[in-house]
């Protein structure tokens, strides 16, 4: 939508093809329907949230159409925004706030004269390097144009229209692509914790290890929430891509550190507590860190009775310390691509000119948004990447 709007403002006759009957289906469900549309702060700080090689690629477009530009544009279209404490920017809370963002872009396109063709699925590209001649539509007809911008998104949440097939068309044209893999997805766990559905582990660190007690592959400080089949929540989403890659290598184990401290530190804390507070129930001590429902079930599973800190056997003390510093979540299951808030992979960045979003060596083919191999963290970064790269693509045709 941003690319179409910019291209039309340049005086081009623009048609936007959308497979769905409605525009912006994914945008409407983003941020739980509230649409975390960008992040507050400097462009430099925003870029720092991406891996270095992605940030290098995004730098020119993030400067051309900044987070402040997005916010100002939406304000002009009547969508007020606010910044949450964690820097995430949202439209003002009211029912349908994400839809208001979509409507703002629809209005901008309308004013710029973009012809929107909903319910039109493209099925392929026709042409010979260095020029694409036409887009083949699902009904077999051809749509010729001087230039083509592909803004077809990733391959997750296929029910929103994004099936990832466009990467296959580009491969056929010799454009390098990377396989789609899940990012920002919930992580299924091999061991069932269905009884803990809805329980949250807060303010700790989710760690990904090669194996139980093994080398650390990754970590993310934030909450997790148990689902019926595994874990969700910000830390789970952030580590899901790494967890899936590690699982494929057969080297993945998850643990949650409630206290962000080492075993030795926690052990000495507990010993100190044993001397200063000997009559405290061991279960109550555990519940300072571990949610009650979980502490209770651990207590029951281990057959531990009413134990005071002063009477704690050494073996139980190290168990308690282990639960707090490396709570075993165990082996991750297959992280589903379709449940990722974004899909990693897509068009290789090296094939795209970051100043224009033109696909090399094609003269009239551009890509933007999640179709690119760009996947930022949770926090409005992915939508900003889509807005900024879309803006540059639209300006460049
Ligand atoms: C549940 C969820 C929540 C999210 N929340 C946030 C958030 O709060 N903040 C954030 O920054 N990011 C969020 N994201 C990620 C963000 O929504 C995407 O990264 C972003 O929408 C990508 O924009 P895009 O324009 O590249 O692709 P999309 O928004 O996916 O749009 C691509 C469009 O292309 C259409 N299309 C695909 N193939 C064809 C074809 N062959 N022919 C015609 N049309 C086609 C699709 O129907 C789709 O409408 C969320 C994602 C999900 C799934």
Short mmCIF file of C-alpha atoms in Angstrom, two decimals, residues 84 124 220 318 379:
data_model
loop_
_atom_site.label_atom_id
_atom_site.label_comp_id
_atom_site.label_asym_id
_atom_site.label_seq_id
_atom_site.Cartn_x
_atom_site.Cartn_y
_atom_site.Cartn_z
CA UNK A 84 4.10 2.59 25.41
CA UNK A 124 3.65 -15.75 -11.94
CA UNK A 220 16.27 -13.57 25.76
CA UNK A 318 20.26 -27.96 44.84
CA UNK A 379 8.23 -4.17 18.81
#
